[in-house]
Short mmCIF file of C-alpha atoms in Angstrom, two decimals:
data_model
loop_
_atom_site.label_atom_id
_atom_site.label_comp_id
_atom_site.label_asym_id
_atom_site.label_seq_id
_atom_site.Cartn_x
_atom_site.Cartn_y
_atom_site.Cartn_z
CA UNK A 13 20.76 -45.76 15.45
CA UNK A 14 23.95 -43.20 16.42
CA UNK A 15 26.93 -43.64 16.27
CA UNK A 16 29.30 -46.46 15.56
CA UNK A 17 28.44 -49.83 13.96
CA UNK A 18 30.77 -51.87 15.94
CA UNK A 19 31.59 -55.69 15.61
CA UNK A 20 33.83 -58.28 15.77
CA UNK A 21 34.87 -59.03 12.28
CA UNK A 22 34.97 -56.83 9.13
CA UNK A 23 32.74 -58.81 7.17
CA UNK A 24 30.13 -58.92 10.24
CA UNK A 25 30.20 -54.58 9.46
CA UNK A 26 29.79 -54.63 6.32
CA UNK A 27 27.01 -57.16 5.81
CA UNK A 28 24.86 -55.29 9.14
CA UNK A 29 25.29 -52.22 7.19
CA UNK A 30 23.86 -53.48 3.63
CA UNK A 31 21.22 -55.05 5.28
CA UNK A 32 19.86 -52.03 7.09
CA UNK A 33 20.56 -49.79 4.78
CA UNK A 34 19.00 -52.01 1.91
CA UNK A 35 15.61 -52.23 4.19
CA UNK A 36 15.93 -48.26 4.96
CA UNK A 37 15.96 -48.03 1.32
CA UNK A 38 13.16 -50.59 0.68
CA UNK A 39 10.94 -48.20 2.75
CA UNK A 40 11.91 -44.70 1.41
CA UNK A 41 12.38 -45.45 -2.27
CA UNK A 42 9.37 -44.09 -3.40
CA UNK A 43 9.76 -40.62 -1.04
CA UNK A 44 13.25 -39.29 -2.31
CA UNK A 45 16.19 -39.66 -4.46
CA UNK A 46 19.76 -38.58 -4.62
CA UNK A 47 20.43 -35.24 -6.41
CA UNK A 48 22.31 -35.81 -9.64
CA UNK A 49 25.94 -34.64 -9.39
CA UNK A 50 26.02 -34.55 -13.40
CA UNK A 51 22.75 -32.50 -13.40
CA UNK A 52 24.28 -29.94 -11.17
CA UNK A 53 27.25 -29.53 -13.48
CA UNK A 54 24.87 -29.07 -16.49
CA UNK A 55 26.49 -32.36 -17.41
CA UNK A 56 24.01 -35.12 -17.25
CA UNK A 57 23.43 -37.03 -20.08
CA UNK A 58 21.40 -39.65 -18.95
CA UNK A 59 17.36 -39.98 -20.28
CA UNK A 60 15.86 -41.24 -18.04
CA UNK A 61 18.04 -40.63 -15.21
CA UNK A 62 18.00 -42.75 -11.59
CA UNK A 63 18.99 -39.62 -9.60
CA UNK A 64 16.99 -36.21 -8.68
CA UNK A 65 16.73 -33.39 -11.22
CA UNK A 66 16.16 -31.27 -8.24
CA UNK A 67 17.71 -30.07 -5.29
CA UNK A 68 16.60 -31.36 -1.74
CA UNK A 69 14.20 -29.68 0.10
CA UNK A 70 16.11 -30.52 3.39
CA UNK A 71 19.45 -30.99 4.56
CA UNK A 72 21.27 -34.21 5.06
CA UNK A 73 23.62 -34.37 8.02
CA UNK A 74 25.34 -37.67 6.99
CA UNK A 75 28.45 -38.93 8.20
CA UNK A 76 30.46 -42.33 6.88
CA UNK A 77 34.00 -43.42 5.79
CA UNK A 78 32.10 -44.84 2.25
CA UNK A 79 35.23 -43.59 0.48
CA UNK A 80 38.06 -43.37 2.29
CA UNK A 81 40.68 -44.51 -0.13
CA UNK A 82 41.89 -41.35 -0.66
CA UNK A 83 41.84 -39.86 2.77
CA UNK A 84 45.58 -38.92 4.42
CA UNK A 85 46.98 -38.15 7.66
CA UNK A 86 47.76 -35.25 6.62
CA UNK A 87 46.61 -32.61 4.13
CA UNK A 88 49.42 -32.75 1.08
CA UNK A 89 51.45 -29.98 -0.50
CA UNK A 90 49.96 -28.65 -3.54
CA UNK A 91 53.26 -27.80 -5.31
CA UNK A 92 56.90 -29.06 -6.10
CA UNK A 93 58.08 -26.30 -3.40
CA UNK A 94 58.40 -28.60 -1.07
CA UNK A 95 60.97 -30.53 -2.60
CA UNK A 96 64.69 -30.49 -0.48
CA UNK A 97 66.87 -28.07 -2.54
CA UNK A 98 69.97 -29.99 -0.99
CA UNK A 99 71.96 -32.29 -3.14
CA UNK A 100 70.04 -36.14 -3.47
CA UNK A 101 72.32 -39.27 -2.74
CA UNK A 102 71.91 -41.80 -5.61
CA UNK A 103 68.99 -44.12 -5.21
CA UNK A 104 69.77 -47.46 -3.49
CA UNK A 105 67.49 -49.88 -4.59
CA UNK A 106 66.73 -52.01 -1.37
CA UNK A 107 65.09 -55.50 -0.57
CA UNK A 108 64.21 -57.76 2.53
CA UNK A 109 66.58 -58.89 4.72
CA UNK A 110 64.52 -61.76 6.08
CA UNK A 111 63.66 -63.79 2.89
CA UNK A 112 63.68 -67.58 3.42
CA UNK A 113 62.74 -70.10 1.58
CA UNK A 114 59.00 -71.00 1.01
CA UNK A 115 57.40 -71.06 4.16
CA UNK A 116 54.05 -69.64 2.63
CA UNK A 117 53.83 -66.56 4.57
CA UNK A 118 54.01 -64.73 1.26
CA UNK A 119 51.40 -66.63 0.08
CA UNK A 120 49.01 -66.85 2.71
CA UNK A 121 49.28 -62.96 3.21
CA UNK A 122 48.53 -62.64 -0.41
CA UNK A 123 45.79 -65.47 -1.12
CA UNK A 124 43.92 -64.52 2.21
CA UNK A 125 43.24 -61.42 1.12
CA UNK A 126 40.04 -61.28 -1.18
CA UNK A 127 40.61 -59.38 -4.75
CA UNK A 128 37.54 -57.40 -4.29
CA UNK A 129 38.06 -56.61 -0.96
CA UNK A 130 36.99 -52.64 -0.42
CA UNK A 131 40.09 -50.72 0.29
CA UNK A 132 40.71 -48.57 3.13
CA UNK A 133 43.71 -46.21 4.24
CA UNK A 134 41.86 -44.98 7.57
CA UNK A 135 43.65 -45.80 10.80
CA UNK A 136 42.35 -49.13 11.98
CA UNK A 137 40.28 -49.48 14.94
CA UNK A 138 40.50 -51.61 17.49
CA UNK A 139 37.69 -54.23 18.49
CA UNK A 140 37.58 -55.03 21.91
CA UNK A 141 40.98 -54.76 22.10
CA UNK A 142 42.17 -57.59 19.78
CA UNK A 143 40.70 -57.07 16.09
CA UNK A 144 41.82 -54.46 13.50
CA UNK A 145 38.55 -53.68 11.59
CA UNK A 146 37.20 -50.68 9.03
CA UNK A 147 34.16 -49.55 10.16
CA UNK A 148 31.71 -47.80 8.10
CA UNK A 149 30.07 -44.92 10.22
CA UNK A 150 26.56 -44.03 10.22
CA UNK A 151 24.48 -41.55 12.31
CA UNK A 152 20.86 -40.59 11.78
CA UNK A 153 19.03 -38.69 8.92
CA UNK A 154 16.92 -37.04 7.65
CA UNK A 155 17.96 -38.26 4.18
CA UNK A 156 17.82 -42.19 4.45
CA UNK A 157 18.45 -42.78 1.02
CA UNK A 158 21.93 -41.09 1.45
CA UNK A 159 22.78 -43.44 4.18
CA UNK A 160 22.16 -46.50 1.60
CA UNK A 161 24.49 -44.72 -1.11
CA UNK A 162 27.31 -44.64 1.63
CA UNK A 163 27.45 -48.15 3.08
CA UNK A 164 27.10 -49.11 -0.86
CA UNK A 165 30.25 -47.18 -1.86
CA UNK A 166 31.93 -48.48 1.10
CA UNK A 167 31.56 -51.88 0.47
CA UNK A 168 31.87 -52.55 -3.23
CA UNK A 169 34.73 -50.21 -4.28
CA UNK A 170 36.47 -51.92 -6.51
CA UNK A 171 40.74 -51.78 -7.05
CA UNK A 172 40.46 -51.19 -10.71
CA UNK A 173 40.46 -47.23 -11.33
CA UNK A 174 37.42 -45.93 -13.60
CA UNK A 175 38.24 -45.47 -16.73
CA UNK A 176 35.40 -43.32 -17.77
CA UNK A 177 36.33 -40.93 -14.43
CA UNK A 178 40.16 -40.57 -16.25
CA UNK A 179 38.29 -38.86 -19.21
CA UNK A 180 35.53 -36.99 -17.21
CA UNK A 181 32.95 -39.14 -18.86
CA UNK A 182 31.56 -40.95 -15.35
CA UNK A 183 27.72 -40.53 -14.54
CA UNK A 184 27.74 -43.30 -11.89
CA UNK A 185 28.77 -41.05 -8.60
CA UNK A 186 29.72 -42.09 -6.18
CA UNK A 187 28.10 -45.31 -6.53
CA UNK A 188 30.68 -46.14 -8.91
CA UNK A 189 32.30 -49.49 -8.18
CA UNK A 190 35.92 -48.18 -9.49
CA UNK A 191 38.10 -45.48 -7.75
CA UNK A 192 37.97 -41.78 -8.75
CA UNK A 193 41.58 -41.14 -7.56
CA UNK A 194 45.01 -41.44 -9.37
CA UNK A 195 46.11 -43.56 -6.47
CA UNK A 196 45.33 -45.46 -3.17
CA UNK A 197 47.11 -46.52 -0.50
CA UNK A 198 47.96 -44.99 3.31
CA UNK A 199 51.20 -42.49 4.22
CA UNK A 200 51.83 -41.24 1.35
CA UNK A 201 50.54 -38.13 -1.90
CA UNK A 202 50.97 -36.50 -4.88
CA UNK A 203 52.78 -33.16 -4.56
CA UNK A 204 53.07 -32.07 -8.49
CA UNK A 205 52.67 -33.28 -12.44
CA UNK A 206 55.36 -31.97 -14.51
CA UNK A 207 54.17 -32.42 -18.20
CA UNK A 208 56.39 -31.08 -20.86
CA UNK A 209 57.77 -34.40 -22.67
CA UNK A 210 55.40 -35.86 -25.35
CA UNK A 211 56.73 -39.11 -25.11
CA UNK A 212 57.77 -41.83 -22.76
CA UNK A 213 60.26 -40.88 -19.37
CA UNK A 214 62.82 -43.62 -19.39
CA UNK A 215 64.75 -42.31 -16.72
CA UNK A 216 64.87 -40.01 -14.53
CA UNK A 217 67.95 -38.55 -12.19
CA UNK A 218 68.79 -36.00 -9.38
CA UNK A 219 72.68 -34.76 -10.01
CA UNK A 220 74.79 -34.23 -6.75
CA UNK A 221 75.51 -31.16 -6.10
CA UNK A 222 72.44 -29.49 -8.15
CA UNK A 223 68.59 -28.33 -7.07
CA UNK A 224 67.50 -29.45 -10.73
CA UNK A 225 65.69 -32.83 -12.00
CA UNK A 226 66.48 -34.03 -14.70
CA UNK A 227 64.44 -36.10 -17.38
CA UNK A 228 65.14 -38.12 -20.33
CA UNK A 229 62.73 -38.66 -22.94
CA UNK A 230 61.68 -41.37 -26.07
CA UNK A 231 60.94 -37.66 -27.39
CA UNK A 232 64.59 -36.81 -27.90
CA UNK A 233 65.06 -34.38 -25.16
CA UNK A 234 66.65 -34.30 -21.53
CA UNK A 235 65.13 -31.57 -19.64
CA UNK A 236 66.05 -29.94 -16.18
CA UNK A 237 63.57 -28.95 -13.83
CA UNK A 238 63.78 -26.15 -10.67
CA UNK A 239 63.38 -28.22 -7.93
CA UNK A 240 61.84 -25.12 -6.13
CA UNK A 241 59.21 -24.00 -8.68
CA UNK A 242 58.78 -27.26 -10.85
CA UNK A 243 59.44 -25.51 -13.44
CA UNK A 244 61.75 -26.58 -17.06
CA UNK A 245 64.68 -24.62 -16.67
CA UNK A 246 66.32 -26.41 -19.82
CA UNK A 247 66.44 -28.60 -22.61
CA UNK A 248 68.67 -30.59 -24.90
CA UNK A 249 67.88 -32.12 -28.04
CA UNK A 250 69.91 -35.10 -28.94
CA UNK A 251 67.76 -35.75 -32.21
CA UNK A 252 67.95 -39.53 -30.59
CA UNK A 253 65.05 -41.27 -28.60
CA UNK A 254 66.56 -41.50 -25.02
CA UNK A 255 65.71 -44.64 -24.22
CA UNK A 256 67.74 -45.16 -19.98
CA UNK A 257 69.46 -42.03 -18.23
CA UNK A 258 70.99 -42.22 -14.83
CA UNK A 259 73.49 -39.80 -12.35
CA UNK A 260 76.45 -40.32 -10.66
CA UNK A 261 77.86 -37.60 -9.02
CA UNK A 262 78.03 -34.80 -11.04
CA UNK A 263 77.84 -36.68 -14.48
CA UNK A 264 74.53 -37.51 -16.40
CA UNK A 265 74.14 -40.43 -18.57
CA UNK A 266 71.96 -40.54 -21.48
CA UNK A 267 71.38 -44.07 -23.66
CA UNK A 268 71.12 -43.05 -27.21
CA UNK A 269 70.98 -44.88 -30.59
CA UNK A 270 75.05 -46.23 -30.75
CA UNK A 271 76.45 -43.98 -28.45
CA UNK A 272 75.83 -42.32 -24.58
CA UNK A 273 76.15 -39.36 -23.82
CA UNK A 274 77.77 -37.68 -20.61
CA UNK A 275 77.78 -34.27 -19.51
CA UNK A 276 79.06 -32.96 -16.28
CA UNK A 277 77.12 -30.27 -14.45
CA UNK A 278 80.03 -28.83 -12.68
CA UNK A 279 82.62 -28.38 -15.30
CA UNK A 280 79.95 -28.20 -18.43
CA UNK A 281 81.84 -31.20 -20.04
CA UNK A 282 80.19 -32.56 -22.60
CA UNK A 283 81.42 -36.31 -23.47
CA UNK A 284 80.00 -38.64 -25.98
CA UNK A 285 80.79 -42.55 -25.98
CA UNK A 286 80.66 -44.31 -28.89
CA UNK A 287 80.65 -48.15 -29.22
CA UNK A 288 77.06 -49.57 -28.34
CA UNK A 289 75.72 -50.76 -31.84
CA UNK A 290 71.72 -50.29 -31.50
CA UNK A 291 69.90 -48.48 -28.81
CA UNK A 292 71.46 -48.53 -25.60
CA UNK A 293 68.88 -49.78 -23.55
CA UNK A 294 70.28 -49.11 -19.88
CA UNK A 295 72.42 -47.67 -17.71
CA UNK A 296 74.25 -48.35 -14.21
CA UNK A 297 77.61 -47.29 -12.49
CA UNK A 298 79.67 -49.63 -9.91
CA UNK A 299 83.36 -50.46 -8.87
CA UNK A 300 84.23 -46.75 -11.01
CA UNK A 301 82.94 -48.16 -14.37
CA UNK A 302 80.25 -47.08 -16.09
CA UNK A 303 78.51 -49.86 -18.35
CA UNK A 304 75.37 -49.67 -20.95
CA UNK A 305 73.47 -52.78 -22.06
CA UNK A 306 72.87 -52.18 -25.86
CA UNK A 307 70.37 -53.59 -28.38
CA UNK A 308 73.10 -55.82 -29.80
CA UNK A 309 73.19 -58.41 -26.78
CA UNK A 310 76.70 -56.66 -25.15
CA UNK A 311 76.99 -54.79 -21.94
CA UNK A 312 80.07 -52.15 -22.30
CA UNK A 313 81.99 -51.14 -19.65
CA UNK A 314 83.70 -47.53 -19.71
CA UNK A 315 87.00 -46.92 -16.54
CA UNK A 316 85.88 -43.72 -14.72
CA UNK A 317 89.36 -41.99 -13.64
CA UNK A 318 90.64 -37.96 -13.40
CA UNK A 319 93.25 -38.63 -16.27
CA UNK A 320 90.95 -39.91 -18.66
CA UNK A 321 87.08 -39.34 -17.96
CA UNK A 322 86.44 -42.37 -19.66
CA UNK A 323 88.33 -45.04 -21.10
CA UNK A 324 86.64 -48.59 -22.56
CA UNK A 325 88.07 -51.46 -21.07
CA UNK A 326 85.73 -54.21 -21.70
CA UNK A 327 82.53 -55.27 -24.10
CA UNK A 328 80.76 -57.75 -21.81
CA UNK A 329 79.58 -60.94 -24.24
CA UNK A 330 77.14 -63.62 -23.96
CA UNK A 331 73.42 -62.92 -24.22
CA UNK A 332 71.35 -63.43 -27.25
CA UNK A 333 69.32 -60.55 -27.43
CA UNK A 334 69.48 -57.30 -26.08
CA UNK A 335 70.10 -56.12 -22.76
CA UNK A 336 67.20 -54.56 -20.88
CA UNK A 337 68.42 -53.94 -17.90
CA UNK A 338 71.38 -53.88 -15.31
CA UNK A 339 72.03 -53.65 -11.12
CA UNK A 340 75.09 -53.90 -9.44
CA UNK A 341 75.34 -56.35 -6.70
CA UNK A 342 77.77 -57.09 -3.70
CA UNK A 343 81.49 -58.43 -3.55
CA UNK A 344 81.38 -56.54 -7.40
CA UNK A 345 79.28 -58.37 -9.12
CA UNK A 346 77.03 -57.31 -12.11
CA UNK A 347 73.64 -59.01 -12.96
CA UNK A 348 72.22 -58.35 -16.29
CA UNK A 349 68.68 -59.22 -17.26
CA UNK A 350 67.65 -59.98 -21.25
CA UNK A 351 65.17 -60.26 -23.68
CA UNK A 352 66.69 -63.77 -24.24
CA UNK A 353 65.11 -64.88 -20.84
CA UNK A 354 67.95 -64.98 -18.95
CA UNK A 355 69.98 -63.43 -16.24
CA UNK A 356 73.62 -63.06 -16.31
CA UNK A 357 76.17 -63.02 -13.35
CA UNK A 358 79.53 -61.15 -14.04
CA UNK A 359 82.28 -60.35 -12.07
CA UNK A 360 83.71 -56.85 -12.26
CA UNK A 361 86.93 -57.45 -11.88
CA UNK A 362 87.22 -60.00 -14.84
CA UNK A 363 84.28 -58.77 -16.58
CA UNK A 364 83.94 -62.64 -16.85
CA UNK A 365 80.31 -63.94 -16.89
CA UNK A 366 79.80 -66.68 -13.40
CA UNK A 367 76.93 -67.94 -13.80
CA UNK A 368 73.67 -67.89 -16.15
CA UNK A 369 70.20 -67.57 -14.27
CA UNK A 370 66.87 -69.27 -16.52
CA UNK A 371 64.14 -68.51 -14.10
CA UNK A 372 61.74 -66.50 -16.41
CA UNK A 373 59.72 -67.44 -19.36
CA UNK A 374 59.85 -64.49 -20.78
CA UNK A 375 61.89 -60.93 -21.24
CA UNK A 376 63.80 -60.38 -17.76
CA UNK A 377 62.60 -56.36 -17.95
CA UNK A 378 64.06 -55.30 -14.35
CA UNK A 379 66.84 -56.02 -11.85
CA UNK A 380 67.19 -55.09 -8.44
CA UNK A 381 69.73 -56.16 -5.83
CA UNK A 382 69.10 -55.70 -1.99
CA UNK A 383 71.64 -56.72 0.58
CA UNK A 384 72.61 -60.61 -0.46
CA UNK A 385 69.40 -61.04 -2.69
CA UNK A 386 68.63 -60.62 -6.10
CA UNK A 387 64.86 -59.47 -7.27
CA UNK A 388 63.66 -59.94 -10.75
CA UNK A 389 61.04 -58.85 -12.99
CA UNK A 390 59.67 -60.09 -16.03
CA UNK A 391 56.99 -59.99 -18.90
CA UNK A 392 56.10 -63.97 -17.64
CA UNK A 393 54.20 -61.98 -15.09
CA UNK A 394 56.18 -62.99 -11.75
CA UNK A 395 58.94 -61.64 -8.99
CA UNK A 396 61.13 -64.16 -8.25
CA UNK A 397 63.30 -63.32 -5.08
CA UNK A 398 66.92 -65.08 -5.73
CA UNK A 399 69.28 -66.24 -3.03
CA UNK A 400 72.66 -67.44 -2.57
CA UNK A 401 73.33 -71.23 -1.60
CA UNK A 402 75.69 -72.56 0.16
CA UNK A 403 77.16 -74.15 -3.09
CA UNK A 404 77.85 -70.27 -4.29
CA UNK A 405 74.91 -70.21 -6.72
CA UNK A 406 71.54 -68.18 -7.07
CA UNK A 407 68.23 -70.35 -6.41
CA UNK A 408 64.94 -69.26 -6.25
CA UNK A 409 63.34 -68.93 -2.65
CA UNK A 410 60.15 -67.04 -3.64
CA UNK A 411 57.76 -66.29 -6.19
CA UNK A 412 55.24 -63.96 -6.61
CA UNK A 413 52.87 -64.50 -9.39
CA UNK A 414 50.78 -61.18 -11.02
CA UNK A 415 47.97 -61.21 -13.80
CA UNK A 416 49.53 -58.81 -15.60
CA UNK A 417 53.24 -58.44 -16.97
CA UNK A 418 56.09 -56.89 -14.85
CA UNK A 419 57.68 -53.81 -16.62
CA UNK A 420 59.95 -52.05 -13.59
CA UNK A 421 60.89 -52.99 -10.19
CA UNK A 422 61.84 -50.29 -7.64
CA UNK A 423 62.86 -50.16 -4.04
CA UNK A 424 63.16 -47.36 -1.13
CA UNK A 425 61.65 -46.92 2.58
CA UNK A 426 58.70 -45.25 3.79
CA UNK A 427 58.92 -43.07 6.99
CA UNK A 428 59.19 -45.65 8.88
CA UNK A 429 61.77 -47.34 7.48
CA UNK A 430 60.07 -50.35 6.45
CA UNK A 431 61.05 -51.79 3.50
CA UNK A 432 58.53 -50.95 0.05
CA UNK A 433 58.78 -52.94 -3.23
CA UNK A 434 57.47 -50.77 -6.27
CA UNK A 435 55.80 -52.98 -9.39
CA UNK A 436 55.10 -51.30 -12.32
CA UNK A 437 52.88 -53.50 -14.16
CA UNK A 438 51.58 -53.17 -18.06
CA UNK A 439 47.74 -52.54 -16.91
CA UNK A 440 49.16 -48.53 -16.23
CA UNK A 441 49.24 -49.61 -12.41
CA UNK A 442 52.50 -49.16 -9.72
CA UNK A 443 52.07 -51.87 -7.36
CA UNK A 444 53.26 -51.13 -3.73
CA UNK A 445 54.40 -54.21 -1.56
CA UNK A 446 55.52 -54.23 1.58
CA UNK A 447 58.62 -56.87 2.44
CA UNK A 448 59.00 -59.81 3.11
CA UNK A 449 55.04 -60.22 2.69
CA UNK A 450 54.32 -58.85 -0.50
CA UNK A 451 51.17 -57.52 1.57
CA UNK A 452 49.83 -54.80 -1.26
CA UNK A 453 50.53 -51.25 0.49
CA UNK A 454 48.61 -49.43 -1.81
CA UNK A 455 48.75 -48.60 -5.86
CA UNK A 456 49.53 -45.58 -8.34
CA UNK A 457 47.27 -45.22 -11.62
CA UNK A 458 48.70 -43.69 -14.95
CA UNK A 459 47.21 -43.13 -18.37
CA UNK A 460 49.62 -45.25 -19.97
CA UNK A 461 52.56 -47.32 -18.48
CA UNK A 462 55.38 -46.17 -15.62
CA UNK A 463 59.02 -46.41 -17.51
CA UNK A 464 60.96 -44.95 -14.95
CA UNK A 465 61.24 -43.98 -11.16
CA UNK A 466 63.67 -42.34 -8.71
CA UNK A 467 64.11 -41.60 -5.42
CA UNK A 468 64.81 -37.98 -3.91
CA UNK A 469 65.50 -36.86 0.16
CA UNK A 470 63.06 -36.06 2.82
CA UNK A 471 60.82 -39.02 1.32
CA UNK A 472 60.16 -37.73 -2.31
CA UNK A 473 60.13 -40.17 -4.90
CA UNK A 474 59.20 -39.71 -8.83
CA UNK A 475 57.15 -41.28 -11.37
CA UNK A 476 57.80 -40.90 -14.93
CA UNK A 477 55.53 -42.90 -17.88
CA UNK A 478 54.59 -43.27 -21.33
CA UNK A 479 52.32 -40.15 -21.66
CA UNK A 480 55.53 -37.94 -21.12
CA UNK A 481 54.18 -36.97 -17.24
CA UNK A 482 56.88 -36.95 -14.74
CA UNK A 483 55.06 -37.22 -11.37
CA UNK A 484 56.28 -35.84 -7.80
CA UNK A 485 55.35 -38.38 -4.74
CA UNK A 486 56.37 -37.81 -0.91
CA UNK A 487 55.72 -40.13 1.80
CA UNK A 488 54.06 -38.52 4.76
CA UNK A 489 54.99 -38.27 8.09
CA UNK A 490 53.04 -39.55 11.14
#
């Protein structure tokens, strides 16, 4: 048989290839096995051992897509030097502008699409002209029993990544049913890993009108990295976990215990704002006033203005518990989200609270506002996707359920400017969506949890988590 295994449906490929591999490998057993990968490293610690001790006597000329998931359209950058040097605009979180309510598209596009279904981010081909399908290619060999470790990779991969591979400690192979990759997912790589914090990243920031990165840290420290060498260019201790940092034009925001802390990287000003009473849990700019959701349950809310850099004008009362995070909205309108379970509406003007949101069952951990809808996040381990009624309140018109609880939602484009939801989710996983479907794109892997994210020009975006690893992402062009 040469050539391509063609059919009409996915499944149909898949099942033609176990079966003739599996009789292939019925036959040939007995004649030859796999050399051991492990035993060629001088790393094989298996006794007895199902692969070869010994190298093949002939050849194998091989060809298949068993493992695909981490093939690109293009080969990636292997350093930060490819990062724009030119000034970032601030990160607009975005969402769909088609939501409606419940008509199960959502969830048809999500339940119709089996858990352990093998994962593939190869082109798809066409079938006669009206079926998408992954095929797994075969041609002849010498080797049969390679052909039979192929199709088996292909179809069993697994979306889980291994956790023995993340510490080196792997002796399956390829015939490992979890992924060997930090990622998975089409259009998009890794271009660096910036490691110098020792703690979590909670937030992460690209100044106008400077080439550096900059970092804030659980371990006490903001750093700046060269956007052209990835290197640390500097460091400030605050002797404070930094627990939310954000930019707005040339300012930097850092959330400290009672206080944040503001430095301008044009003028060298160096600001700090007392008030908060606890950690100051977040961070977000809108209408010229800079507010901070604190441990204490208040959001407060500092004028921006050239006379006086910052002036307080308003504490923001009403939730329970403390504020975890903030997003501005349209017509000036503030949402907050809590560890009491609820979501708060304010008006900036006012600083008046409108309207009180109960959707989750658990801490509201992440806000994000797209056009005229509101997207939270929560620990209950669902999305919800709020809209505005007619009556001038917030109802929800969608929900997407996880397994796992919700710790960050983030939003930006890919190169073709469709729209790309971002879940970071307590298994150490980023979840990529695309919307209004909440089809899975693809998925990022982490040692420990993602705290923070950020989006740069010419398709970078950034990844920071609990390890203290700030990782550099760029969507890549057709």
């Amino acid at each position: 048989m040469k050539g391509v295994i063609d059919g009409n449906t996915v499944l149909f490929c898949s099942i033609m290839a176990v079966i003739t591999t599996t009789r292939r490998t019925e036959r040939f057993r007995p004649t030859t096995r796999p050399t051991c990968k492990y035993w060629q490293a001088g790393r094989c610690n298996r006794n007895p051992c199902q692969f070869s001790h010994s190298l093949p006597t002939s050849p194998s000329n091989v060809y298949y897509n068993a493992n695909t998931t981490y093939k690109h359209s293009k080969k990636p950058d292997s350093s930060v030097e490819k990062m724009a040097s030119s000034s970032a605009k601030k990160a607009i979180n975005c969402a769909p502008k088609d939501f409606k309510k419940p008509e199960n598209c959502a969830l048809k596009a999500v339940e119709c699409r089996p858990e352990a279904e093998a994962i593939s981010v190869e082109k798809p081909s066409k079938c006669e002209g009206k079926c998408e399908e992954k095929a797994v290619l075969i041609e002849k060999t010498a080797d049969v029993e390679d052909v039979a470790t192929a199709a088996k990779a292909s179809v069993d991969k697994s979306r889980s990544i291994c956790k023995s591979w993340m510490t080196d400690n792997c002796v399956d192979g390829d015939l490992c049913q979890n992924l060997h990759s930090w990622f998975y997912g089409d259009g998009f790589s890794t271009l660096a890993k910036l490691h110098e914090h020792n703690k979590a990243i909670t937030g992460i920031a690209l100044p106008a009108g400077s080439n550096k990165l900059i970092s804030g840290s659980t371990d006490g420290t903001v750093r700046a990295w060269d956007c052209n060498t990835g290197r640390c260019v500097n460091m400030i201790h605050l002797n404070s976990p930094v627990t939310s940092l954000i930019s707005e034009g040339p300012w930097i925001f850092a959330g400290v215990k009672n206080a944040v802390k503001a430095w301008n990287i044009q003028t060298g000003a160096d600001v700090t704002l007392d008030g908060p009473k606890g950690q100051v849990l977040s961070l977000n700019v809108g209408n010229d006033i800079l507010l901070a959701g604190a441990e204490d349950g208040v959001i407060y809310a500092w004028r921006c203005s050239f006379e006086t850099p910052f002036k307080l004008v308003a504490t923001l009362s009403g939730h329970s518990k403390p504020v975890v995070c903030l997003a501005i909205g349209c017509h000036k309108m503030l949402y907050s989200g809590s560890m009491d379970h609820s979501i708060k509406v304010w008006d900036l003007d006012t600083f008046q609270c409108t309207m009180t949101l109960n959707g989750h069952t658990d801490v509201v951990t992440s806000l994000i506002c797209w056009d005229n809808y509101l997207l939270s996040g929560s620990s209950d381990c669902t999305v919800n996707v709020w809209v505005c009624t007619e009556e001038g309140t917030l109802e929800v018109a969608y929900t997407h359920t996880h397994q796992i609880a919700v710790l960050g939602l983030y939003g930006m484009t890919d190169v073709e400017a469709k729209p790309i939801l971002f879940c970071s989710c307590k298994d150490n996983s980023v979840r990529m969506y695309e919307l209004p479907t909440f089809l899975e794109r693809g998925r990022l892997f982490t040692r420990q949890e993602v705290r923070s994210f950020q989006i740069g020009p010419g398709g970078l975006f950034f990844t920071g988590d609990e390890t203290g690893l700030l990782n550099v992402w760029k969507w890549l062009e057709e």
